Amino acid sequence: MASSSTRPTVQRNVRLPACEDEESDTALRLECDVYRPPEAPLKARTIKRTNKDVFLLLHAHGKLGGSRCMLNSYAILLAMRGFITYNVSFRGCDGNEKTSRASVFGEVDARDVLEMVKEIRTRESDVEDDEVEVKMYVLGYSFGAAVGALAVGLLHEKLLSQKNVDVCSESEERSVWSRCGIDGLILVA
């Protein structure tokens, strides 16, 4: 039997803020499961890390049976490879009663993703070590892929409106993206 230190740790039903609910003045809070890598051996812990890699998993549409459960195996695999993984549940899925008419098209969900990315970056920032940078990656399946792509599009529009990215060098643009948004996107149709 493997010891518990060889398996990822899972924190169930972690609540993350999402964008404002259209029908009330309170922010909707979405749930996710957080998978953390197994405890590293003492030798590996002494190696100085320069970044913390975090994946946000986005599942297929709930109206078609999608839920965060469908991406559990990916969450476990990524955690076993050393990544922190947030396996999110969209509006109207996994017992989340609150849903939005706009969720059918994904724009509200895309704004939710951007709010979650901001919250996760804050949660995962290492207060003790300013040199460790949180790198956010999004893996989306089916509807989750469309929402992830839309989130990147919304983020790009936001960045263009805040800072003229067109005149930045490539390294400056990458730095703006890294500080503000999503560092990588994996889409599975």
PDB file of C-alpha atoms in Angstrom:
ATOM      1  CA  MET A   1       0.000   0.000   0.000  1.00  0.00           C
ATOM      2  CA  ALA A   2       1.357   3.411  -0.988  1.00  0.00           C
ATOM      3  CA  SER A   3       1.815   5.976   1.730  1.00  0.00           C
ATOM      4  CA  SER A   4      -0.330   9.090   1.734  1.00  0.00           C
ATOM      5  CA  SER A   5       2.713  11.176   0.780  1.00  0.00           C
ATOM      6  CA  THR A   6       2.741   9.614  -2.712  1.00  0.00           C
ATOM      7  CA  ARG A   7      -0.792  10.753  -3.551  1.00  0.00           C
ATOM      8  CA  PRO A   8      -2.014  14.264  -4.242  1.00  0.00           C
ATOM      9  CA  THR A   9      -3.982  15.967  -1.519  1.00  0.00           C
ATOM     10  CA  VAL A  10      -7.496  17.067  -2.429  1.00  0.00           C
ATOM     11  CA  GLN A  11      -9.473  19.883  -0.880  1.00  0.00           C
ATOM     12  CA  ARG A  12     -13.136  19.490  -1.884  1.00  0.00           C
ATOM     13  CA  ASN A  13     -15.741  22.185  -2.544  1.00  0.00           C
ATOM     14  CA  VAL A  14     -13.467  25.220  -2.261  1.00  0.00           C
ATOM     15  CA  ARG A  15     -15.511  28.349  -2.947  1.00  0.00           C
ATOM     16  CA  LEU A  16     -14.168  30.893  -5.420  1.00  0.00           C
ATOM     17  CA  PRO A  17     -15.765  34.197  -6.357  1.00  0.00           C
ATOM     18  CA  ALA A  18     -17.211  34.662  -9.799  1.00  0.00           C
ATOM     19  CA  CYS A  19     -18.526  37.672 -11.671  1.00  0.00           C
ATOM     20  CA  GLU A  20     -21.587  39.508 -10.440  1.00  0.00           C
ATOM     21  CA  ASP A  21     -24.859  37.651 -10.672  1.00  0.00           C
ATOM     22  CA  GLU A  22     -27.250  39.582 -12.913  1.00  0.00           C
ATOM     23  CA  GLU A  23     -30.237  39.022 -10.626  1.00  0.00           C
ATOM     24  CA  SER A  24     -28.733  40.199  -7.346  1.00  0.00           C
ATOM     25  CA  ASP A  25     -26.020  42.463  -6.000  1.00  0.00           C
ATOM     26  CA  THR A  26     -23.975  39.647  -4.501  1.00  0.00           C
ATOM     27  CA  ALA A  27     -21.122  37.826  -6.189  1.00  0.00           C
ATOM     28  CA  LEU A  28     -21.835  34.234  -7.096  1.00  0.00           C
ATOM     29  CA  ARG A  29     -19.360  31.796  -5.570  1.00  0.00           C
ATOM     30  CA  LEU A  30     -18.455  28.746  -7.608  1.00  0.00           C
ATOM     31  CA  GLU A  31     -17.042  25.542  -6.171  1.00  0.00           C
ATOM     32  CA  CYS A  32     -13.971  23.625  -7.227  1.00  0.00           C
ATOM     33  CA  ASP A  33     -11.767  20.824  -5.989  1.00  0.00           C
ATOM     34  CA  VAL A  34      -8.104  21.717  -5.419  1.00  0.00           C
ATOM     35  CA  TYR A  35      -5.503  19.020  -6.067  1.00  0.00           C
ATOM     36  CA  ARG A  36      -2.012  19.560  -4.678  1.00  0.00           C
ATOM     37  CA  PRO A  37       1.104  17.536  -5.522  1.00  0.00           C
ATOM     38  CA  PRO A  38       2.277  14.887  -3.082  1.00  0.00           C
ATOM     39  CA  GLU A  39       4.739  16.070  -0.459  1.00  0.00           C
ATOM     40  CA  ALA A  40       8.167  16.347  -2.100  1.00  0.00           C
ATOM     41  CA  PRO A  41      11.108  14.499  -0.593  1.00  0.00           C
ATOM     42  CA  LEU A  42      13.368  16.647   1.596  1.00  0.00           C
ATOM     43  CA  LYS A  43      16.077  16.742  -1.106  1.00  0.00           C
ATOM     44  CA  ALA A  44      13.629  18.133  -3.694  1.00  0.00           C
ATOM     45  CA  ARG A  45      12.350  20.763  -1.234  1.00  0.00           C
ATOM     46  CA  THR A  46      15.792  22.377  -0.986  1.00  0.00           C
ATOM     47  CA  ILE A  47      15.743  23.252  -4.711  1.00  0.00           C
ATOM     48  CA  LYS A  48      14.798  26.911  -5.208  1.00  0.00           C
ATOM     49  CA  ARG A  49      11.654  27.228  -7.337  1.00  0.00           C
ATOM     50  CA  THR A  50      11.164  30.284  -9.528  1.00  0.00           C
ATOM     51  CA  ASN A  51       7.491  29.702 -10.329  1.00  0.00           C
ATOM     52  CA  LYS A  52       4.399  27.912  -9.096  1.00  0.00           C
ATOM     53  CA  ASP A  53       2.413  26.273 -11.914  1.00  0.00           C
ATOM     54  CA  VAL A  54      -1.366  26.188 -11.471  1.00  0.00           C
ATOM     55  CA  PHE A  55      -3.955  24.639 -13.793  1.00  0.00           C
ATOM     56  CA  LEU A  56      -7.610  25.637 -13.945  1.00  0.00           C
ATOM     57  CA  LEU A  57      -9.714  22.817 -15.461  1.00  0.00           C
ATOM     58  CA  LEU A  58     -12.925  23.701 -17.320  1.00  0.00           C
ATOM     59  CA  HIS A  59     -15.408  20.901 -18.099  1.00  0.00           C
ATOM     60  CA  ALA A  60     -18.017  20.326 -20.835  1.00  0.00           C
ATOM     61  CA  HIS A  61     -21.416  22.041 -20.697  1.00  0.00           C
ATOM     62  CA  GLY A  62     -23.651  21.022 -17.790  1.00  0.00           C
ATOM     63  CA  LYS A  63     -26.733  20.763 -20.019  1.00  0.00           C
ATOM     64  CA  LEU A  64     -24.924  17.923 -21.820  1.00  0.00           C
ATOM     65  CA  GLY A  65     -23.926  16.131 -18.618  1.00  0.00           C
ATOM     66  CA  GLY A  66     -20.631  17.936 -18.040  1.00  0.00           C
ATOM     67  CA  SER A  67     -19.318  18.330 -14.501  1.00  0.00           C
ATOM     68  CA  ARG A  68     -15.999  18.652 -12.740  1.00  0.00           C
ATOM     69  CA  CYS A  69     -16.049  14.890 -12.129  1.00  0.00           C
ATOM     70  CA  MET A  70     -15.275  14.308 -15.806  1.00  0.00           C
ATOM     71  CA  LEU A  71     -11.853  15.967 -15.356  1.00  0.00           C
ATOM     72  CA  ASN A  72     -10.853  14.326 -12.054  1.00  0.00           C
ATOM     73  CA  SER A  73      -8.358  12.002 -13.757  1.00  0.00           C
ATOM     74  CA  TYR A  74      -6.654  15.010 -15.402  1.00  0.00           C
ATOM     75  CA  ALA A  75      -6.528  16.789 -12.040  1.00  0.00           C
ATOM     76  CA  ILE A  76      -4.895  13.775 -10.394  1.00  0.00           C
ATOM     77  CA  LEU A  77      -2.419  13.292 -13.260  1.00  0.00           C
ATOM     78  CA  LEU A  78      -1.398  16.970 -13.238  1.00  0.00           C
ATOM     79  CA  ALA A  79      -1.006  16.971  -9.439  1.00  0.00           C
ATOM     80  CA  MET A  80       1.161  13.849  -9.643  1.00  0.00           C
ATOM     81  CA  ARG A  81       3.368  15.769 -12.123  1.00  0.00           C
ATOM     82  CA  GLY A  82       3.828  18.615  -9.642  1.00  0.00           C
ATOM     83  CA  PHE A  83       1.083  21.049 -10.684  1.00  0.00           C
ATOM     84  CA  ILE A  84      -1.547  22.580  -8.411  1.00  0.00           C
ATOM     85  CA  THR A  85      -4.924  21.977 -10.059  1.00  0.00           C
ATOM     86  CA  TYR A  86      -8.270  23.717  -9.554  1.00  0.00           C
ATOM     87  CA  ASN A  87     -11.070  21.588 -11.020  1.00  0.00           C
ATOM     88  CA  VAL A  88     -13.923  24.093 -11.310  1.00  0.00           C
ATOM     89  CA  SER A  89     -17.658  23.546 -11.455  1.00  0.00           C
ATOM     90  CA  PHE A  90     -19.523  25.944 -13.761  1.00  0.00           C
ATOM     91  CA  ARG A  91     -22.854  27.585 -12.974  1.00  0.00           C
ATOM     92  CA  GLY A  92     -25.708  25.092 -12.862  1.00  0.00           C
ATOM     93  CA  CYS A  93     -23.427  22.039 -12.474  1.00  0.00           C
ATOM     94  CA  ASP A  94     -22.575  19.713  -9.593  1.00  0.00           C
ATOM     95  CA  GLY A  95     -25.455  20.963  -7.466  1.00  0.00           C
ATOM     96  CA  ASN A  96     -24.690  24.642  -8.039  1.00  0.00           C
ATOM     97  CA  GLU A  97     -28.240  25.975  -8.276  1.00  0.00           C
ATOM     98  CA  LYS A  98     -27.362  29.421  -9.533  1.00  0.00           C
ATOM     99  CA  THR A  99     -27.143  29.567 -13.265  1.00  0.00           C
ATOM    100  CA  SER A 100     -27.326  32.292 -15.817  1.00  0.00           C
ATOM    101  CA  ARG A 101     -29.184  32.513 -19.101  1.00  0.00           C
ATOM    102  CA  ALA A 102     -25.905  33.743 -20.595  1.00  0.00           C
ATOM    103  CA  SER A 103     -24.137  30.534 -19.511  1.00  0.00           C
ATOM    104  CA  VAL A 104     -25.468  28.855 -22.647  1.00  0.00           C
ATOM    105  CA  PHE A 105     -23.205  31.129 -24.683  1.00  0.00           C
ATOM    106  CA  GLY A 106     -20.291  31.205 -22.244  1.00  0.00           C
ATOM    107  CA  GLU A 107     -19.593  34.940 -21.860  1.00  0.00           C
ATOM    108  CA  VAL A 108     -20.642  35.008 -18.212  1.00  0.00           C
ATOM    109  CA  ASP A 109     -18.618  31.834 -17.630  1.00  0.00           C
ATOM    110  CA  ALA A 110     -15.590  33.454 -19.317  1.00  0.00           C
ATOM    111  CA  ARG A 111     -15.852  36.426 -16.964  1.00  0.00           C
ATOM    112  CA  ASP A 112     -16.133  33.912 -14.099  1.00  0.00           C
ATOM    113  CA  VAL A 113     -12.878  32.308 -15.266  1.00  0.00           C
ATOM    114  CA  LEU A 114     -11.072  35.663 -15.216  1.00  0.00           C
ATOM    115  CA  GLU A 115     -12.313  36.327 -11.663  1.00  0.00           C
ATOM    116  CA  MET A 116     -11.219  32.830 -10.606  1.00  0.00           C
ATOM    117  CA  VAL A 117      -7.769  33.307 -12.179  1.00  0.00           C
ATOM    118  CA  LYS A 118      -7.346  36.546 -10.217  1.00  0.00           C
ATOM    119  CA  GLU A 119      -8.460  34.860  -6.963  1.00  0.00           C
ATOM    120  CA  ILE A 120      -6.285  31.782  -7.513  1.00  0.00           C
ATOM    121  CA  ARG A 121      -3.221  33.942  -8.240  1.00  0.00           C
ATOM    122  CA  THR A 122      -3.830  35.757  -4.946  1.00  0.00           C
ATOM    123  CA  ARG A 123      -4.339  32.506  -3.007  1.00  0.00           C
ATOM    124  CA  GLU A 124      -1.282  30.813  -4.475  1.00  0.00           C
ATOM    125  CA  SER A 125       1.102  33.778  -4.233  1.00  0.00           C
ATOM    126  CA  ASP A 126       3.880  32.934  -1.864  1.00  0.00           C
ATOM    127  CA  VAL A 127       3.908  35.674   0.761  1.00  0.00           C
ATOM    128  CA  GLU A 128       7.265  34.506   2.108  1.00  0.00           C
ATOM    129  CA  ASP A 129       9.008  34.468  -1.268  1.00  0.00           C
ATOM    130  CA  ASP A 130       8.406  37.368  -3.670  1.00  0.00           C
ATOM    131  CA  GLU A 131      10.569  35.720  -6.324  1.00  0.00           C
ATOM    132  CA  VAL A 132       8.145  32.817  -6.844  1.00  0.00           C
ATOM    133  CA  GLU A 133       5.779  33.705  -9.687  1.00  0.00           C
ATOM    134  CA  VAL A 134       2.375  32.065 -10.090  1.00  0.00           C
ATOM    135  CA  LYS A 135       1.887  30.801 -13.654  1.00  0.00           C
ATOM    136  CA  MET A 136      -1.744  30.116 -14.616  1.00  0.00           C
ATOM    137  CA  TYR A 137      -2.735  27.585 -17.269  1.00  0.00           C
ATOM    138  CA  VAL A 138      -6.259  26.753 -18.407  1.00  0.00           C
ATOM    139  CA  LEU A 139      -7.267  23.343 -19.743  1.00  0.00           C
ATOM    140  CA  GLY A 140     -10.730  23.333 -21.273  1.00  0.00           C
ATOM    141  CA  TYR A 141     -12.746  20.420 -22.638  1.00  0.00           C
ATOM    142  CA  SER A 142     -15.615  20.994 -25.126  1.00  0.00           C
ATOM    143  CA  PHE A 143     -17.653  23.906 -23.715  1.00  0.00           C
ATOM    144  CA  GLY A 144     -14.781  24.506 -21.283  1.00  0.00           C
ATOM    145  CA  ALA A 145     -12.458  24.966 -24.282  1.00  0.00           C
ATOM    146  CA  ALA A 146     -14.786  27.587 -25.755  1.00  0.00           C
ATOM    147  CA  VAL A 147     -15.063  29.363 -22.401  1.00  0.00           C
ATOM    148  CA  GLY A 148     -11.275  29.304 -21.958  1.00  0.00           C
ATOM    149  CA  ALA A 149     -10.741  30.796 -25.417  1.00  0.00           C
ATOM    150  CA  LEU A 150     -13.374  33.457 -24.743  1.00  0.00           C
ATOM    151  CA  ALA A 151     -11.737  34.283 -21.396  1.00  0.00           C
ATOM    152  CA  VAL A 152      -8.400  34.820 -23.133  1.00  0.00           C
ATOM    153  CA  GLY A 153     -10.150  37.046 -25.697  1.00  0.00           C
ATOM    154  CA  LEU A 154     -11.797  39.120 -22.951  1.00  0.00           C
ATOM    155  CA  LEU A 155      -8.495  39.394 -21.109  1.00  0.00           C
ATOM    156  CA  HIS A 156      -6.715  40.503 -24.284  1.00  0.00           C
ATOM    157  CA  GLU A 157      -9.346  43.206 -24.882  1.00  0.00           C
ATOM    158  CA  LYS A 158      -8.965  44.362 -21.277  1.00  0.00           C
ATOM    159  CA  LEU A 159      -5.182  44.543 -21.575  1.00  0.00           C
ATOM    160  CA  LEU A 160      -5.383  46.454 -24.849  1.00  0.00           C
ATOM    161  CA  SER A 161      -7.668  49.015 -23.244  1.00  0.00           C
ATOM    162  CA  GLN A 162      -5.389  49.447 -20.190  1.00  0.00           C
ATOM    163  CA  LYS A 163      -2.004  49.556 -21.896  1.00  0.00           C
ATOM    164  CA  ASN A 164      -1.102  49.900 -25.514  1.00  0.00           C
ATOM    165  CA  VAL A 165       0.293  46.370 -25.920  1.00  0.00           C
ATOM    166  CA  ASP A 166       0.825  46.927 -29.661  1.00  0.00           C
ATOM    167  CA  VAL A 167       3.869  49.125 -29.018  1.00  0.00           C
ATOM    168  CA  CYS A 168       5.389  46.802 -26.402  1.00  0.00           C
ATOM    169  CA  SER A 169       8.244  44.495 -27.214  1.00  0.00           C
ATOM    170  CA  GLU A 170       7.420  40.780 -27.155  1.00  0.00           C
ATOM    171  CA  SER A 171       9.017  40.302 -23.723  1.00  0.00           C
ATOM    172  CA  GLU A 172       7.085  43.289 -22.287  1.00  0.00           C
ATOM    173  CA  GLU A 173       3.805  41.932 -23.663  1.00  0.00           C
ATOM    174  CA  ARG A 174       4.546  38.494 -22.180  1.00  0.00           C
ATOM    175  CA  SER A 175       5.291  40.152 -18.841  1.00  0.00           C
ATOM    176  CA  VAL A 176       1.938  42.021 -18.905  1.00  0.00           C
ATOM    177  CA  TRP A 177       0.095  38.772 -19.700  1.00  0.00           C
ATOM    178  CA  SER A 178       1.939  36.880 -16.994  1.00  0.00           C
ATOM    179  CA  ARG A 179       1.095  39.447 -14.314  1.00  0.00           C
ATOM    180  CA  CYS A 180      -2.537  39.899 -15.344  1.00  0.00           C
ATOM    181  CA  GLY A 181      -3.825  36.726 -16.832  1.00  0.00           C
ATOM    182  CA  ILE A 182      -3.449  33.300 -18.277  1.00  0.00           C
ATOM    183  CA  ASP A 183       0.021  32.018 -19.162  1.00  0.00           C
ATOM    184  CA  GLY A 184      -1.101  29.045 -21.225  1.00  0.00           C
ATOM    185  CA  LEU A 185      -4.247  27.570 -22.743  1.00  0.00           C
ATOM    186  CA  ILE A 186      -4.963  23.952 -23.719  1.00  0.00           C
ATOM    187  CA  LEU A 187      -8.191  23.445 -25.661  1.00  0.00           C
ATOM    188  CA  VAL A 188      -9.729  20.002 -26.273  1.00  0.00           C
ATOM    189  CA  ALA A 189     -12.744  20.028 -28.586  1.00  0.00           C
TER     190      ALA A 189
END
